[in-house]
CSV table of C-alpha atoms and ligand atoms in Angstrom, one decimal:
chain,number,residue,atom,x,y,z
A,1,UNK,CA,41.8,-99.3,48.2
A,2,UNK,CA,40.0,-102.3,46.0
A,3,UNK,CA,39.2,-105.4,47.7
A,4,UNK,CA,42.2,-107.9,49.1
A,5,UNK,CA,43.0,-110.6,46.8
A,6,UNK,CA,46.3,-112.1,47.8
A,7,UNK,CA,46.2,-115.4,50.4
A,8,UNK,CA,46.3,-115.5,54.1
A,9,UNK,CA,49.7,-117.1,55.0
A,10,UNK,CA,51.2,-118.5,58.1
A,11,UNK,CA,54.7,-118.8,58.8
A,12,UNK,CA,55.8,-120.6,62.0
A,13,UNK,CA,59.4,-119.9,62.8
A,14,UNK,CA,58.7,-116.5,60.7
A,15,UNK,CA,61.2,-114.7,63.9
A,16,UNK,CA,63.9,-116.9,62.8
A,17,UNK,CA,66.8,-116.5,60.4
A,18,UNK,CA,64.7,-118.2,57.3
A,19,UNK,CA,61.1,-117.4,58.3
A,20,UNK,CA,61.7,-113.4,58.6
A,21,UNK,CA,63.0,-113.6,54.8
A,22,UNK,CA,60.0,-115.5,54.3
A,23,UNK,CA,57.4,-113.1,55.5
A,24,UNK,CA,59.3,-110.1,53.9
A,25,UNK,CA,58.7,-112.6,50.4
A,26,UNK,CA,55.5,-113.4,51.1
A,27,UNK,CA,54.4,-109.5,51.5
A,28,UNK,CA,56.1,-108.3,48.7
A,29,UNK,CA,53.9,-110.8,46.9
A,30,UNK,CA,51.1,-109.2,48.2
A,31,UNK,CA,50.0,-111.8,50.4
A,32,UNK,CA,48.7,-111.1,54.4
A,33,UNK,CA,51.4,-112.8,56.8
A,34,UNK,CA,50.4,-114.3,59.8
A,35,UNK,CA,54.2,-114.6,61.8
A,36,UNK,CA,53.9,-117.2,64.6
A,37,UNK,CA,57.0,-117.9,66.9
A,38,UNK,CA,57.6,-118.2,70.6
A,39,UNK,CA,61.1,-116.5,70.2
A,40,UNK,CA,63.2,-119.1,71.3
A,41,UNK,CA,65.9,-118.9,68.2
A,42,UNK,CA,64.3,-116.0,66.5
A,43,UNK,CA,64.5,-112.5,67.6
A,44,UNK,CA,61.9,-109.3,67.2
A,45,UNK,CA,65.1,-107.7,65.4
A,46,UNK,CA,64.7,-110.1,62.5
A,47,UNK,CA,60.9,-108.5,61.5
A,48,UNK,CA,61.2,-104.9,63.2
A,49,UNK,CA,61.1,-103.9,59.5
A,50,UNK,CA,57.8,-105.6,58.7
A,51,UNK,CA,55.4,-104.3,61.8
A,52,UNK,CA,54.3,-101.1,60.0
A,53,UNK,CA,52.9,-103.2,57.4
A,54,UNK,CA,49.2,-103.3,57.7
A,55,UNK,CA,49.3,-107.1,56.1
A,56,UNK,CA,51.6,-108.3,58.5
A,57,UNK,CA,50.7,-109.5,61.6
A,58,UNK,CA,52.6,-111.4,64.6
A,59,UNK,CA,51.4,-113.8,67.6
A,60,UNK,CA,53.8,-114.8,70.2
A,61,UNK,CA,52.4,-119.0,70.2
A,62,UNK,CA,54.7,-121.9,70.6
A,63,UNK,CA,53.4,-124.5,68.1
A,64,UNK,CA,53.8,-127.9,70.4
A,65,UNK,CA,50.2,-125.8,71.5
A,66,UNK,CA,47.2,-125.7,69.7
A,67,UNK,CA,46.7,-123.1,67.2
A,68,UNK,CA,43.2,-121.7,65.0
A,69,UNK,CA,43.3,-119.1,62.7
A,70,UNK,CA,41.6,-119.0,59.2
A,71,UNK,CA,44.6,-119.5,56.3
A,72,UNK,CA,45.0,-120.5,52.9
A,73,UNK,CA,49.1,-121.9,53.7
A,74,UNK,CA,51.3,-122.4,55.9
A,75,UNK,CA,54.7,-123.4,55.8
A,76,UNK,CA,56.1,-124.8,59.2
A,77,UNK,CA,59.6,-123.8,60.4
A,78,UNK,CA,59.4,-123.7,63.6
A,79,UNK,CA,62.2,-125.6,65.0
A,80,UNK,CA,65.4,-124.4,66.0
A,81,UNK,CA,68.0,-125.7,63.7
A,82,UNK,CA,71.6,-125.1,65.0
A,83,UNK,CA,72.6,-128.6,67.1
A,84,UNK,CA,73.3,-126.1,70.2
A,85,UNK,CA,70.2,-125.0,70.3
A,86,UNK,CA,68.0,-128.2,69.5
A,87,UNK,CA,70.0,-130.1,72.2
A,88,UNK,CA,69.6,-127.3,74.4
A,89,UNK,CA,66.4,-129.1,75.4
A,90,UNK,CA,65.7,-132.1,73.2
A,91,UNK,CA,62.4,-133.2,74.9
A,92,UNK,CA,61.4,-129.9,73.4
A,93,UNK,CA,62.5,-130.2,70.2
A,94,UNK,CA,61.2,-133.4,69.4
A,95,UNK,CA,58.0,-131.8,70.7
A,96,UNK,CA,58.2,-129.0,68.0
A,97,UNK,CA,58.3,-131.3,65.2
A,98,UNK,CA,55.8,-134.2,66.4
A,99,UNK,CA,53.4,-132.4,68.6
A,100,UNK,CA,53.6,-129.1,66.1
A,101,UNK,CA,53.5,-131.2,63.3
A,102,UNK,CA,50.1,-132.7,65.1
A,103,UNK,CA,48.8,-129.3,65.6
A,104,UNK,CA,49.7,-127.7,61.9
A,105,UNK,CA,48.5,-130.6,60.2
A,106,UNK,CA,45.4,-130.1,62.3
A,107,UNK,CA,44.8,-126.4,61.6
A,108,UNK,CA,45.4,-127.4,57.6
A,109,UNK,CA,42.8,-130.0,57.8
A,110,UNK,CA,40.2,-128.1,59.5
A,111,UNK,CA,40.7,-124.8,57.2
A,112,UNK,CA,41.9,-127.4,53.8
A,113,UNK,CA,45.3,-125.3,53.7
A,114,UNK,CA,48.1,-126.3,51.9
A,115,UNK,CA,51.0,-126.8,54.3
A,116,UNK,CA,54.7,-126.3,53.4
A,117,UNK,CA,57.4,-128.5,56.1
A,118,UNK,CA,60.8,-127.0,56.5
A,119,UNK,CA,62.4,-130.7,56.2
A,120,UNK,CA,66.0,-131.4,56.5
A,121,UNK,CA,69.3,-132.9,55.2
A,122,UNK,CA,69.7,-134.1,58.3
A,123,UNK,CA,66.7,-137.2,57.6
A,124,UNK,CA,69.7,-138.7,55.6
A,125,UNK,CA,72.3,-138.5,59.7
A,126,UNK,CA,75.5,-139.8,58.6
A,127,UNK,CA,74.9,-141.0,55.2
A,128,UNK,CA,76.9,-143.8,53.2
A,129,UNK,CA,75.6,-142.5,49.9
A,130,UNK,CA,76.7,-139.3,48.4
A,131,UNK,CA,75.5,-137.1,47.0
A,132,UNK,CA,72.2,-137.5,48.9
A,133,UNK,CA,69.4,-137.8,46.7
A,134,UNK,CA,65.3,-138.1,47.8
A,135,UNK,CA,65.4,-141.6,47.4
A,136,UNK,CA,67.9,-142.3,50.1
A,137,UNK,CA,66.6,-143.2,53.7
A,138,UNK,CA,69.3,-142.2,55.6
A,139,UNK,CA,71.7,-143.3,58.5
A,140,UNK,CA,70.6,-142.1,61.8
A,141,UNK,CA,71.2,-142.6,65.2
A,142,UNK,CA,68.1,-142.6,67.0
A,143,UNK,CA,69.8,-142.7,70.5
A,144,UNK,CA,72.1,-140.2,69.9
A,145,UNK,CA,72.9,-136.5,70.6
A,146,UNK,CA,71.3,-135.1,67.3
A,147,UNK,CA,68.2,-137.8,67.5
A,148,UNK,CA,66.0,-135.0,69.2
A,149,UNK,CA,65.8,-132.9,65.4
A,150,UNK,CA,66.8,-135.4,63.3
A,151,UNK,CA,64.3,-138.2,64.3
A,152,UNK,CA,62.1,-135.1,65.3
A,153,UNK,CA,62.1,-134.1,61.6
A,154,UNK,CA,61.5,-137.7,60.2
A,155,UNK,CA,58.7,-137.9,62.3
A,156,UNK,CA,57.3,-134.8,61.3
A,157,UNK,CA,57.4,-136.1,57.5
A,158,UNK,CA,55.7,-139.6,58.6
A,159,UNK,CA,52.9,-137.0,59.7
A,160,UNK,CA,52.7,-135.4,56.8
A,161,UNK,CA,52.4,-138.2,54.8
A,162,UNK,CA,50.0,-140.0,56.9
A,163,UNK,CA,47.6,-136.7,57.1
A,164,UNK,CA,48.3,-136.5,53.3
A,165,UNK,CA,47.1,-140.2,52.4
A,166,UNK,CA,44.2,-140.4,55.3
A,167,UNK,CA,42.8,-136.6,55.3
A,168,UNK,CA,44.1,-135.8,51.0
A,169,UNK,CA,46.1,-132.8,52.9
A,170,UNK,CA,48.1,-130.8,50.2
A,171,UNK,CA,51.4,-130.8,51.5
A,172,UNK,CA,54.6,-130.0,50.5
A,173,UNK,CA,58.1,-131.1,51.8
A,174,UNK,CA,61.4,-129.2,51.2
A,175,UNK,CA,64.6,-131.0,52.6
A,176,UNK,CA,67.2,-128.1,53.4
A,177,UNK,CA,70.5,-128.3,53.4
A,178,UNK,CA,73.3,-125.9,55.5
A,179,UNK,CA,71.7,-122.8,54.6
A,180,UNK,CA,73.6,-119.3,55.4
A,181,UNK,CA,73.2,-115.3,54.9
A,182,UNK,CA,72.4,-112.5,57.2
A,183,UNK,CA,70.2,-112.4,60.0
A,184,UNK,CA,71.6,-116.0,61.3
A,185,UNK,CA,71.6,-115.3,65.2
A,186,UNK,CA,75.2,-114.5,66.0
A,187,UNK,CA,75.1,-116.9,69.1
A,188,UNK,CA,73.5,-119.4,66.7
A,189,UNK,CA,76.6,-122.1,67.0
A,190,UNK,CA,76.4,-123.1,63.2
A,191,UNK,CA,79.5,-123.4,61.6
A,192,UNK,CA,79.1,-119.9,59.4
A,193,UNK,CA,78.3,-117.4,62.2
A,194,UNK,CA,80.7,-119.1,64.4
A,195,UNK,CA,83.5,-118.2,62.2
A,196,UNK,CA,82.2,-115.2,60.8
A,197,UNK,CA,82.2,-113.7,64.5
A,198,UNK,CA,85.3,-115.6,65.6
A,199,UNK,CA,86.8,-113.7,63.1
A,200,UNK,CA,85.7,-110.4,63.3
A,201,UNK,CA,86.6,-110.5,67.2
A,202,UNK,CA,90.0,-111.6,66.9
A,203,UNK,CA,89.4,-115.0,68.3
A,204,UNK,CA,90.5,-117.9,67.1
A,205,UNK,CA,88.4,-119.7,64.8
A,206,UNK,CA,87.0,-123.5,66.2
A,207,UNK,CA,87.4,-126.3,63.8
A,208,UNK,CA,85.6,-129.3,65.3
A,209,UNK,CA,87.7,-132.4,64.0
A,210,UNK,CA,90.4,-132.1,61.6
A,211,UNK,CA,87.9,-129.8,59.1
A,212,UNK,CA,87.8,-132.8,56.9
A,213,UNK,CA,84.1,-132.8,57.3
A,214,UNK,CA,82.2,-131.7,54.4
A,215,UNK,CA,79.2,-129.3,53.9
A,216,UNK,CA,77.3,-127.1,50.8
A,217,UNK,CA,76.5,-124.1,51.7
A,218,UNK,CA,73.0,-122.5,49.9
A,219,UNK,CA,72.4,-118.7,50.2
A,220,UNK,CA,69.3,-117.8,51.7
A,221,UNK,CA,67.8,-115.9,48.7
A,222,UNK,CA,68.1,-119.1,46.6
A,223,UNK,CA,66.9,-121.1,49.8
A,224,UNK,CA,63.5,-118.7,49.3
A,225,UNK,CA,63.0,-118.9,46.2
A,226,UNK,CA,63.0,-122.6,46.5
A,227,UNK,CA,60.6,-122.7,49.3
A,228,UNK,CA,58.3,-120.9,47.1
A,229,UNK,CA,58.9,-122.5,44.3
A,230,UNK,CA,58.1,-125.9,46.1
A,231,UNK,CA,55.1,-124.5,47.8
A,232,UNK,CA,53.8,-123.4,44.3
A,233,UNK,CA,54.4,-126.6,42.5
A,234,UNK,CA,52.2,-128.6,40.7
A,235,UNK,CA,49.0,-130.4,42.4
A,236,UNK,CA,50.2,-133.9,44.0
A,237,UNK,CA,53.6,-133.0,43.9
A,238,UNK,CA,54.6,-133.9,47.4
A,239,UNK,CA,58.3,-133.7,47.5
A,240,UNK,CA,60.3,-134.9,49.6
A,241,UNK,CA,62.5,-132.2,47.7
A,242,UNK,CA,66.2,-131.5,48.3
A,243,UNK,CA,66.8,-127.6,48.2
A,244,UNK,CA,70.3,-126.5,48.6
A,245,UNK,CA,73.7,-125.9,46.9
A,246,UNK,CA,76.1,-128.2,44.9
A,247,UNK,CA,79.1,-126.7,45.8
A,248,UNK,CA,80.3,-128.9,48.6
A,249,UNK,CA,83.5,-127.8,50.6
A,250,UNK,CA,85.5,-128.8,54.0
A,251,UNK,CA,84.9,-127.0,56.9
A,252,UNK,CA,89.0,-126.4,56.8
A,253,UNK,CA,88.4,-124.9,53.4
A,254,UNK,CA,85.5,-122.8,54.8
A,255,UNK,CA,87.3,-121.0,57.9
A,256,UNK,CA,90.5,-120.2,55.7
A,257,UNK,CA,87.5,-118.7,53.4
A,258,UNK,CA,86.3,-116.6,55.7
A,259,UNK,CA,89.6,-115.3,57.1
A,260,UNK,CA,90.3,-114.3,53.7
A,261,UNK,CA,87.3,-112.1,53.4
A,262,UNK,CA,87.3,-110.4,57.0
A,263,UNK,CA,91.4,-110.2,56.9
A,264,UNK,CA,91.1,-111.1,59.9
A,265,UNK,CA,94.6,-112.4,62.1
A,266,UNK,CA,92.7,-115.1,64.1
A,267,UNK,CA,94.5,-118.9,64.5
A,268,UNK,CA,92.8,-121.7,63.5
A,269,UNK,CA,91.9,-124.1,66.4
A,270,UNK,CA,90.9,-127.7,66.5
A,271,UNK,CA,88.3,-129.0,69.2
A,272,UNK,CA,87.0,-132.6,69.3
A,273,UNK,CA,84.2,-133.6,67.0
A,274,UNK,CA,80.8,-133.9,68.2
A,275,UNK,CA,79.3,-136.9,68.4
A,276,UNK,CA,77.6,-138.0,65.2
A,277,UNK,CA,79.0,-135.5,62.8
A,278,UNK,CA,78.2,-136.1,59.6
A,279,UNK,CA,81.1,-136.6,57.5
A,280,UNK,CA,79.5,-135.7,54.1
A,281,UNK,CA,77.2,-133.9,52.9
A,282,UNK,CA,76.4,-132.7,49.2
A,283,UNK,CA,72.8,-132.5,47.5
A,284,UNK,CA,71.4,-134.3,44.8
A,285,UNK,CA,69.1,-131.5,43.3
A,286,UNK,CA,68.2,-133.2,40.2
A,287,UNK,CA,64.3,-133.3,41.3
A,288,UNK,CA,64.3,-129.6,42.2
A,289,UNK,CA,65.5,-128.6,38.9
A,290,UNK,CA,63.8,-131.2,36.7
A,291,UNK,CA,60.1,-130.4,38.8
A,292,UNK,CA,60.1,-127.3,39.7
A,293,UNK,CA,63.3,-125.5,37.8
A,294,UNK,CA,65.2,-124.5,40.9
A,295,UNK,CA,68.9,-123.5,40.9
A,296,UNK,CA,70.7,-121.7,43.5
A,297,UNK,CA,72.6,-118.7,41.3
A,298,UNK,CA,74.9,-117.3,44.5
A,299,UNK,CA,77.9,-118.3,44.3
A,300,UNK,CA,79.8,-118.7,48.3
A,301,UNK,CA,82.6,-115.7,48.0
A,302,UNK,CA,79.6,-112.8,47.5
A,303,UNK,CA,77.4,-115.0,50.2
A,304,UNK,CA,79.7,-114.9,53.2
A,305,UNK,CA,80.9,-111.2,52.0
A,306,UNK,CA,77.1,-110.0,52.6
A,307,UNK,CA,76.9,-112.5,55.6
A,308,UNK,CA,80.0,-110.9,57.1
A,309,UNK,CA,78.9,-107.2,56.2
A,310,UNK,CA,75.6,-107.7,58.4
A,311,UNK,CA,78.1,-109.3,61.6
A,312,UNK,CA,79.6,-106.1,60.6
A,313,UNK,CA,77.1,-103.8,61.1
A,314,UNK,CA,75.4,-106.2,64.4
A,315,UNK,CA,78.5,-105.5,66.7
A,316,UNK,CA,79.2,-101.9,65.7
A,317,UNK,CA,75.3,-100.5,66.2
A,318,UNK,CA,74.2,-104.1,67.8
B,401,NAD,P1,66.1,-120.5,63.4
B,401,NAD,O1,66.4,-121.1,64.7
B,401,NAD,O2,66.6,-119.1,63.1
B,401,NAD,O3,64.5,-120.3,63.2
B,401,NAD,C1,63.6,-121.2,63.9
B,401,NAD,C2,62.4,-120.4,64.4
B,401,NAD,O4,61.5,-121.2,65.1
B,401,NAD,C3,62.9,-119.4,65.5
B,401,NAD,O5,62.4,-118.1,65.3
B,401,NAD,C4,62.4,-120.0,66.8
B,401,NAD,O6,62.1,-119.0,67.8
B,401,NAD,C5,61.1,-120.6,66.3
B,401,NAD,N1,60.6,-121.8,67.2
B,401,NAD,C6,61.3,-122.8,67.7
B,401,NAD,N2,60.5,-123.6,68.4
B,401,NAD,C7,59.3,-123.1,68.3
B,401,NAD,C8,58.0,-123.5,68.8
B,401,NAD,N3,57.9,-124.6,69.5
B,401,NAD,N4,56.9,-122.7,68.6
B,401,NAD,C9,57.1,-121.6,67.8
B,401,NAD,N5,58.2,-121.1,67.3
B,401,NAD,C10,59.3,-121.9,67.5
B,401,NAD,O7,66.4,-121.5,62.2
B,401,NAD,P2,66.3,-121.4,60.6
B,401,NAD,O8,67.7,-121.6,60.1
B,401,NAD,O9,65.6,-120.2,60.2
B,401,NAD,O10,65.5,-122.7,60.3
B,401,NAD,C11,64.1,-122.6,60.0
B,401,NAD,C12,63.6,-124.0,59.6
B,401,NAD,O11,64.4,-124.6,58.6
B,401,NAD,C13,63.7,-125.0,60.8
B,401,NAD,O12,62.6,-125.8,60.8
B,401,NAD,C14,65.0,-125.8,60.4
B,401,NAD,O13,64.9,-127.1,61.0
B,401,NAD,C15,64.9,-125.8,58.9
B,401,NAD,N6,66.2,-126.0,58.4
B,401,NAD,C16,67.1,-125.0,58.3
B,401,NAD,C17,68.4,-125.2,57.8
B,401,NAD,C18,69.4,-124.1,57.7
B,401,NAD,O14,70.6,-124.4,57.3
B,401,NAD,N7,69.2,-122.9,58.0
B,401,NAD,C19,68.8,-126.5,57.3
B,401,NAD,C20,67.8,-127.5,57.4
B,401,NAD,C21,66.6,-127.3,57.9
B,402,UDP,N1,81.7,-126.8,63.1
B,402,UDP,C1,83.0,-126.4,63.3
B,402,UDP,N2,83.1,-125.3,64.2
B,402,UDP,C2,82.1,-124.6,64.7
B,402,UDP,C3,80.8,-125.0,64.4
B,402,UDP,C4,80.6,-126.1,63.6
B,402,UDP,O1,83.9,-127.0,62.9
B,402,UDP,O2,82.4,-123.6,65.4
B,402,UDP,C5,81.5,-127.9,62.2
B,402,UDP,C6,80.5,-129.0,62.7
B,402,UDP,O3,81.2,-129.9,63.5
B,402,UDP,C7,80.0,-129.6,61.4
B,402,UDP,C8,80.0,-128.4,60.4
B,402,UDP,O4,80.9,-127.4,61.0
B,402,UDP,O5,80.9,-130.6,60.9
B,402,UDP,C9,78.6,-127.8,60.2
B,402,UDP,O6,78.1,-127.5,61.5
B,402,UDP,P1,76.7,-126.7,61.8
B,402,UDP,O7,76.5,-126.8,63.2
B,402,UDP,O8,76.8,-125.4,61.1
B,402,UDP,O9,75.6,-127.6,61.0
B,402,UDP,P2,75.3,-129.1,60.7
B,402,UDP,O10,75.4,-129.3,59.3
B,402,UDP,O11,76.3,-130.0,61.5
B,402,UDP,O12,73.9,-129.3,61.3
């Protein structure tokens, strides 16, 4: 074997539904992968696959504690991201974006990484301009029930900006929007593996509100490639960045979708809306194209078709 030239990459979060696709990227690339994640949303399942890989490695750490290692990048996702799980215990969460924010930004300046930040739609809360672009600031609620992540995840960007102009950290900050595919946790509580498992139980499919509400729905292998793509991009280019689909559909629209593809006999049920909803919310990718030629290329009905092949498989061999 010659000598190892690819980078030493971290991925926090790399248990969870994004971060496991990540590491498997990263390693096909030929970089080492340094997976950190204290399990709370992610499961062992999600990088079983990966452990026999000599260039892949795995540390049980929750970030909100110190961390040193020796890397070349790291992209941060460690966060849970589904509002029942990042209300769960909000102290925490806002503790995984500030206080892990703290101690990434830390480990970059010490070992002069460049540092990725898994960033969020949901800076823009309830918005009154749509679609969203970068330049928007958003319409939160800082008292409210999604305040932990949202104003968690603003937070975390101040950070990075303020490392960024005091310490000349290279960073790099992706805004995700609803991002779906295989792997999600079934118990997750977002809207696509809720209804993908309602339906393939015979259960009656949960539309909060009157399904009025609007999302875009990204598959994750277009979500990837953006996250590389943005870590890759030009020196100085920053972001913010909006990564995520176009295609922007009711949540109605979205549960008759997926009884479609499972043929599945299930009712449709309304429960109350929780508080803070947002009502809209559709991309402007404009930047991601023009800077760093990103598209998403799946289009929903072959997404949720792979998505509900893996529920599939999950609750016949679990
Ligand atoms: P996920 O819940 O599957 O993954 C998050 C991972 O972080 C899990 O493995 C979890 O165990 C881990 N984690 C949580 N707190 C931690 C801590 N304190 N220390 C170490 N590990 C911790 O969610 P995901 O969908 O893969 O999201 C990944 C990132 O992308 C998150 O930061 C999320 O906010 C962001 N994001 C995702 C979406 C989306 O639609 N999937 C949208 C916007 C932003
Ligand atoms: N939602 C729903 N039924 C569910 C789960 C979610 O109608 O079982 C709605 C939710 O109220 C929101 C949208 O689907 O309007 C997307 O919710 P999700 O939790 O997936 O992500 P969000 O974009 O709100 O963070």
């Amino acid at each position: 074997m010659g000598p190892y030239l690819g980078k030493t990459v971290l991925v926090t979060g790399g248990a969870g539904f994004l971060g496991s696709y990540l590491c498997e990227r990263l390693l096909g690339e030929g970089h080492e992968v340094i997976c950190v994640d204290n399990y709370f949303t992610g499961r062992k399942e999600n990088i079983a696959h990966l452990l026999g890989n000599p260039y892949f490695e795995v540390i049980r750490h929750d970030i909100t504690f110190p961390l040193y290692l020796e890397v070349d990048e790291i992209y941060n996702l460690a966060c849970p991201a589904s509002p029942v799980h990042y209300q769960f215990d909000p102290v925490q969460t806002t503790k995984t974006s500030v206080h892990g924010s703290i101690n990434m930004l830390g480990l970059a300046r010490r070992v002069k990484a460049k540092i990725f930040q898994a960033s969020t739609s949901e800076v823009y809360g309830d918005p009154e301009v749509h679609p969203q672009s970068e330049s928007y600031w958003g319409r939160v609620n800082p008292a409210g029930i999604r305040a932990c992540y949202d104003e968690g995840k603003r937070c975390a960007e101040t950070l990075f900006f303020d490392y960024h102009r005091m310490h000349g950290i290279d960073i790099k900050i992706a805004r995700i929007f609803n991002t779906y595919g295989p792997r999600m946790h079934p118990d997750d509580g977002r809207v696509v593996s809720n209804f993908i498992m309602q339906a393939l139980k015979g259960k009656p499919l949960t539309v909060y509100g009157n399904g009025a509400q609007t999302r875009s729905f990204c598959y994750v292998d277009d979500m990837i490639e953006g996250f590389l793509k943005v870590m890759n991009s030009e020196k100085g280019f920053t972001g913010p960045v909006n990564l995520g689909n176009c295609n922007e559909i009711t949540i109605g629209e979205l549960a008759q979708r997926v009884l479609d593809i499972t043929g599945s006999n299930s009712e449709i049920v309304y429960k109350p809306l929780p508080q803070d909803d947002p009502r809209r919310r559709r991309p402007d990718t404009t930047l991601a194209k023009d800077k760093l030629g990103w598209e998403p290329v799946a289009d929903i009905e072959k997404g949720l078709r792979a998505t509900v092949e893996y529920f599939e498989q999950l609750l016949k061999y679990g």
